[in-house]
């Protein structure tokens, strides 16, 4: 789709359009490619640029039809004891259940969380009625879940695509940097909808709601294992890149760099980038798509590695 407040403009390609375009490239061609693509971008400032990149990536992900292998992919993730959410019909709310097993015919058996629990054998189109919970927590009693944010997006994107995306939970956009700044900027509106709603951003959603985008501080010390295979990482500073690239180098990424912002590890981080660009080839996919029309004030470099 077009974000009218940004893209319905005249004249030459502006910054916002450029970063949306690059984000869309990451949201489709790069996620589908056999190589890991990385871009470093030097800009005078980084404000709102991570969100523009994320909006472009999310836009492409939302527009993509569900894959033919969705059922097999979902089946491979369902293990006994796994917490799932079950929605019997479009007009009903989700409730937490435990996955028990598959029937001989390959249909899931699930059990609710009520005091006197009931097991349900699902039938045809079961893959459209369940999704795996983001967090595998234990609930003492049954509770419903309403995700109003994803319902807003259903006015702009195909319902089937969004439902499939939430069920498979195979995509993630990861923003790493100044957490407070990223959250503050995410509250701005585009076409009268907050950026965090467009991006289904975890910090602004209820627990266990499906989310696409997550934010971490560049000083975060926890574990980031368990990310889905189709994850795009946006490092919003050289410090973020320096602290996390080694752990997340299996995912395609974008590194933002502004010389006016404080980066204590700037020399070390830039040295890492130079080594990566020297040791690996450049991304022809990115360079062919955007290098011929880079707005003034922006410098870019790329490298690719094998998965």
C-alpha positions as a printed NumPy array, in Angstrom:
array([[  0.   ,   0.   ,   0.   ],
       [  0.971,   3.667,   0.006],
       [  1.424,   5.629,   3.22 ],
       [ -0.311,   8.735,   1.872],
       [  1.236,  11.146,   4.37 ],
       [  4.686,  10.127,   3.118],
       [  4.537,   8.909,  -0.448],
       [  1.876,  10.973,  -2.217],
       [  4.388,  13.699,  -2.995],
       [  5.733,  15.267,  -6.15 ],
       [  9.277,  15.886,  -7.277],
       [ 12.381,  13.755,  -6.845],
       [ 12.753,  10.829,  -4.493],
       [ 12.847,  12.087,  -0.929],
       [ 14.444,  10.524,   2.11 ],
       [ 11.259,   8.953,   3.422],
       [ 10.431,   7.319,   0.099],
       [ 13.981,   6.03 ,  -0.202],
       [ 13.979,   4.305,   3.193],
       [ 10.512,   2.864,   2.631],
       [ 11.751,   1.433,  -0.672],
       [ 14.824,  -0.09 ,   0.962],
       [ 12.654,  -1.532,   3.721],
       [ 10.351,  -3.144,   1.17 ],
       [ 13.371,  -4.721,  -0.492],
       [ 14.277,  -6.321,   2.834],
       [ 10.668,  -7.39 ,   3.375],
       [ 10.517,  -9.527,   0.264],
       [ 13.498, -10.151,  -2.032],
       [ 16.105, -10.199,   0.737],
       [ 14.103, -12.436,   3.082],
       [ 13.586, -14.861,   0.198],
       [ 17.216, -14.836,  -0.957],
       [ 19.767, -17.53 ,  -0.16 ],
       [ 22.328, -14.99 ,   1.091],
       [ 22.414, -12.782,   4.18 ],
       [ 22.404,  -9.148,   3.032],
       [ 23.781,  -6.299,   5.129],
       [ 23.752,  -2.551,   4.55 ],
       [ 25.504,   0.26 ,   6.396],
       [ 24.068,   3.744,   5.868],
       [ 25.696,   6.992,   6.954],
       [ 23.177,   9.787,   7.481],
       [ 23.319,  13.239,   9.122],
       [ 20.787,  12.045,  11.717],
       [ 18.874,   8.843,  12.443],
       [ 15.562,  10.17 ,  13.79 ],
       [ 12.57 ,   8.212,  12.425],
       [ 14.712,   6.415,   9.835],
       [ 14.506,   3.042,  11.667],
       [ 10.728,   3.327,  11.625],
       [ 10.613,   4.179,   7.914],
       [ 12.752,   1.133,   7.148],
       [ 10.508,  -0.978,   9.383],
       [  7.33 ,   0.364,   7.768],
       [  8.616,  -0.596,   4.331],
       [  9.594,  -4.069,   5.536],
       [  6.287,  -4.608,   7.342],
       [  4.276,  -3.341,   4.375],
       [  5.836,  -5.968,   2.133],
       [  5.374,  -8.734,   4.713],
       [  1.691,  -7.855,   5.214],
       [  1.078,  -7.87 ,   1.46 ],
       [  2.663, -11.268,   0.911],
       [  0.179, -14.14 ,   0.518],
       [  0.528, -17.098,   2.856],
       [  2.851, -19.825,   1.632],
       [  1.768, -23.251,   0.447],
       [  3.846, -24.9  ,   3.167],
       [  2.038, -23.117,   6.023],
       [  0.306, -26.232,   7.386],
       [  3.467, -28.35 ,   7.353],
       [  5.394, -25.497,   8.969],
       [  2.793, -25.124,  11.713],
       [  2.659, -28.886,  12.294],
       [  6.407, -29.055,  12.767],
       [  6.197, -26.489,  15.584],
       [  3.326, -28.103,  17.492],
       [  4.688, -30.175,  20.377],
       [  2.748, -31.712,  23.307],
       [  2.337, -29.181,  26.111],
       [  2.762, -26.145,  23.854],
       [  0.613, -23.115,  24.672],
       [ -1.561, -22.057,  21.734],
       [ -4.491, -19.725,  21.132],
       [ -7.695, -21.102,  19.631],
       [-10.296, -19.052,  17.778],
       [-13.222, -21.229,  16.677],
       [-14.699, -18.624,  14.314],
       [-14.134, -15.121,  13.029],
       [-16.665, -13.628,  15.462],
       [-15.217, -15.285,  18.566],
       [-12.232, -14.259,  20.671],
       [ -9.057, -16.281,  21.163],
       [ -8.636, -18.366,  24.296],
       [ -5.506, -20.174,  25.562],
       [ -5.294, -23.932,  25.094],
       [ -2.636, -26.611,  25.431],
       [ -1.696, -28.686,  22.407],
       [ -2.005, -32.38 ,  23.281],
       [ -1.268, -34.384,  20.144],
       [ -2.414, -35.152,  16.604],
       [ -5.154, -37.647,  15.752],
       [ -4.409, -40.542,  13.406],
       [ -5.805, -38.351,  10.637],
       [ -3.369, -35.543,  11.428],
       [ -5.781, -33.167,  13.198],
       [ -4.746, -31.419,  16.435],
       [ -6.154, -32.296,  19.825],
       [ -6.204, -29.324,  22.216],
       [ -7.283, -28.777,  25.823],
       [ -8.673, -25.581,  27.341],
       [ -7.518, -23.938,  30.571],
       [-10.78 , -24.122,  32.511],
       [-10.985, -25.645,  35.982],
       [-12.645, -28.723,  34.528],
       [-10.749, -28.904,  31.274],
       [-12.232, -30.091,  27.998],
       [-10.387, -31.551,  25.051],
       [-11.294, -30.621,  21.491],
       [-10.443, -32.469,  18.301],
       [-10.056, -29.985,  15.485],
       [-11.183, -30.739,  11.944],
       [-10.836, -29.213,   8.5  ],
       [ -9.182, -25.784,   8.245],
       [ -7.741, -26.138,  11.758],
       [ -4.677, -24.163,  10.662],
       [ -6.901, -21.075,  10.366],
       [ -8.089, -21.351,  13.956],
       [ -4.943, -21.634,  16.081],
       [ -1.683, -19.805,  16.595],
       [  1.29 , -20.546,  18.789],
       [  1.644, -18.226,  21.786],
       [  4.565, -15.803,  21.724],
       [  5.474, -16.604,  25.341],
       [  5.105, -20.106,  26.753],
       [  3.68 , -19.108,  30.125],
       [  1.316, -20.966,  32.441],
       [ -2.18 , -19.578,  33.051],
       [ -4.13 , -20.695,  36.087],
       [ -7.452, -20.063,  34.422],
       [ -8.964, -19.434,  31.033],
       [ -8.824, -15.953,  29.602],
       [ -9.701, -14.353,  26.286],
       [ -7.476, -12.293,  24.054],
       [ -8.486,  -9.427,  21.774],
       [ -5.863,  -7.905,  19.503],
       [ -7.443,  -4.609,  18.466],
       [ -4.273,  -3.413,  16.762],
       [ -4.145,  -6.176,  14.163],
       [ -7.846,  -5.522,  13.482],
       [ -6.935,  -1.957,  12.491],
       [ -4.528,  -3.306,   9.87 ],
       [ -7.246,  -5.508,   8.398],
       [ -8.723,  -2.331,   6.883],
       [ -5.533,  -1.967,   4.816],
       [ -4.22 ,  -5.476,   4.15 ],
       [ -5.789,  -8.847,   3.201],
       [ -7.253, -10.508,   6.292],
       [ -5.985, -13.923,   5.22 ],
       [ -2.405, -12.622,   5.002],
       [ -2.501, -11.091,   8.491],
       [ -4.115, -14.131,  10.084],
       [ -1.589, -16.432,   8.434],
       [  1.269, -14.196,   9.581],
       [  0.092, -14.317,  13.197],
       [ -0.371, -18.081,  13.163],
       [  2.955, -18.976,  11.602],
       [  4.915, -16.364,  13.61 ],
       [  7.799, -16.685,  11.148],
       [  8.701, -13.015,  10.75 ],
       [ 10.253, -10.42 ,  13.023],
       [ 11.664,  -6.908,  12.698],
       [ 14.199,  -6.182,  15.432],
       [ 15.172,  -2.595,  16.294],
       [ 18.238,  -2.236,  18.496],
       [ 19.466,   1.108,  19.794],
       [ 18.19 ,   3.929,  21.992],
       [ 15.083,   2.203,  23.356],
       [ 13.506,   5.333,  24.819],
       [ 13.935,   7.31 ,  21.603],
       [ 12.593,   4.5  ,  19.423],
       [  9.475,   4.141,  21.58 ],
       [  8.89 ,   7.898,  21.632],
       [  9.144,   8.215,  17.853],
       [  6.856,   5.199,  17.4  ],
       [  3.997,   7.219,  18.894],
       [  3.895,   9.592,  15.916],
       [  1.031,   9.06 ,  13.489],
       [  0.958,   8.264,   9.773],
       [ -2.461,   8.473,   8.13 ],
       [ -3.955,   8.939,  11.627],
       [ -2.546,   5.631,  12.914],
       [  0.394,   5.435,  15.308],
       [  3.612,   3.991,  13.897],
       [  3.622,   1.339,  16.639],
       [  0.237,   0.131,  15.372],
       [  1.423,  -0.082,  11.767],
       [  4.39 ,  -2.12 ,  12.981],
       [  2.548,  -4.287,  15.554],
       [  5.221,  -3.231,  18.025],
       [  5.533,  -5.458,  21.083],
       [  6.051,  -2.809,  23.832],
       [  2.658,  -1.255,  22.973],
       [  0.602,  -4.471,  22.795],
       [ -1.054,  -6.661,  25.399],
       [  0.844,  -9.722,  26.583],
       [  0.485, -12.632,  24.147],
       [ -0.782, -10.433,  21.31 ],
       [  0.911, -11.273,  18.039],
       [  3.704,  -8.807,  17.323],
       [  5.929,  -8.238,  14.304],
       [  8.361,  -5.626,  15.627],
       [ 10.381,  -5.604,  18.835],
       [ 12.746,  -3.059,  20.412],
       [ 15.886,  -3.679,  22.439],
       [ 18.373,  -1.319,  23.999],
       [ 21.903,  -1.409,  22.624],
       [ 22.926,  -2.138,  26.227],
       [ 20.616,  -5.15 ,  26.588],
       [ 22.424,  -8.081,  28.229],
       [ 19.81 , -10.808,  27.859],
       [ 19.464, -13.67 ,  25.412],
       [ 18.04 , -13.099,  21.93 ],
       [ 17.848, -16.752,  20.902],
       [ 14.649, -18.134,  19.414],
       [ 14.099, -15.469,  16.766],
       [ 12.167, -16.711,  13.718],
       [ 14.145, -17.474,  10.588],
       [ 12.718, -14.515,   8.644],
       [ 14.059, -11.793,  10.928],
       [ 15.398,  -8.417,   9.789],
       [ 17.662,  -6.589,  12.243],
       [ 17.982,  -2.803,  12.179],
       [ 20.904,  -1.516,  14.222],
       [ 20.127,   2.139,  14.872],
       [ 23.661,   2.99 ,  15.991],
       [ 27.234,   1.723,  15.682],
       [ 27.134,   0.743,  19.358],
       [ 24.125,  -1.486,  18.706],
       [ 25.904,  -3.1  ,  15.769],
       [ 29.12 ,  -3.637,  17.722],
       [ 27.318,  -5.187,  20.694],
       [ 24.952,  -7.494,  18.815],
       [ 26.22 ,  -8.315,  15.325],
       [ 28.21 , -11.374,  16.36 ],
       [ 25.106, -12.873,  17.986],
       [ 22.73 , -11.919,  15.162],
       [ 24.948, -12.255,  12.082],
       [ 22.706, -15.028,  10.732],
       [ 20.033, -12.429,   9.896],
       [ 20.016,  -9.775,   7.174],
       [ 20.54 ,  -6.351,   8.675],
       [ 20.758,  -2.59 ,   8.241],
       [ 23.238,  -0.479,  10.218],
       [ 22.553,   3.243,  10.671],
       [ 25.47 ,   5.547,  11.353],
       [ 25.459,   9.255,  12.169],
       [ 28.714,  11.047,  12.927],
       [ 26.922,  13.593,  15.138],
       [ 25.629,  10.938,  17.536],
       [ 27.724,   9.563,  20.382],
       [ 29.034,   6.056,  19.743],
       [ 31.763,   5.031,  22.232],
       [ 32.58 ,   1.971,  20.116],
       [ 32.605,   3.875,  16.802],
       [ 36.205,   3.046,  15.848],
       [ 35.835,  -0.639,  16.684],
       [ 32.47 ,  -0.901,  14.92 ],
       [ 33.666,   0.785,  11.73 ],
       [ 36.736,  -1.447,  11.746],
       [ 34.405,  -4.462,  11.919],
       [ 32.39 ,  -3.156,   8.96 ],
       [ 35.523,  -2.569,   6.876],
       [ 36.719,  -6.109,   7.58 ],
       [ 33.307,  -7.561,   6.698],
       [ 33.182,  -5.62 ,   3.425],
       [ 36.761,  -6.624,   2.562],
       [ 36.22 , -10.303,   3.384],
       [ 32.84 , -10.68 ,   1.658],
       [ 31.249,  -9.633,  -1.595],
       [ 28.855,  -6.701,  -1.943],
       [ 25.096,  -7.116,  -2.287],
       [ 24.265,  -6.828,  -5.975],
       [ 20.595,  -7.151,  -5.095],
       [ 20.651,  -4.002,  -2.936],
       [ 23.018,  -2.028,  -5.126],
       [ 20.997,  -2.688,  -8.306],
       [ 17.775,  -1.699,  -6.556],
       [ 18.725,   1.524,  -4.775],
       [ 22.284,   2.684,  -5.505],
       [ 21.326,   4.479,  -8.717],
       [ 19.007,   6.876,  -6.899],
       [ 20.432,   7.65 ,  -3.448],
       [ 19.251,  11.001,  -2.027],
       [ 21.851,  13.638,  -1.196],
       [ 23.48 ,  13.36 ,   2.206],
       [ 23.385,   9.571,   2.329],
       [ 26.355,   7.195,   1.945],
       [ 25.957,   3.427,   1.73 ],
       [ 27.926,   0.2  ,   1.629],
       [ 26.912,  -3.478,   1.578],
       [ 28.208,  -6.98 ,   2.192],
       [ 26.722, -10.468,   1.884],
       [ 27.497, -13.749,   3.615],
       [ 26.209, -17.268,   3.117],
       [ 23.481, -18.618,   5.397]])
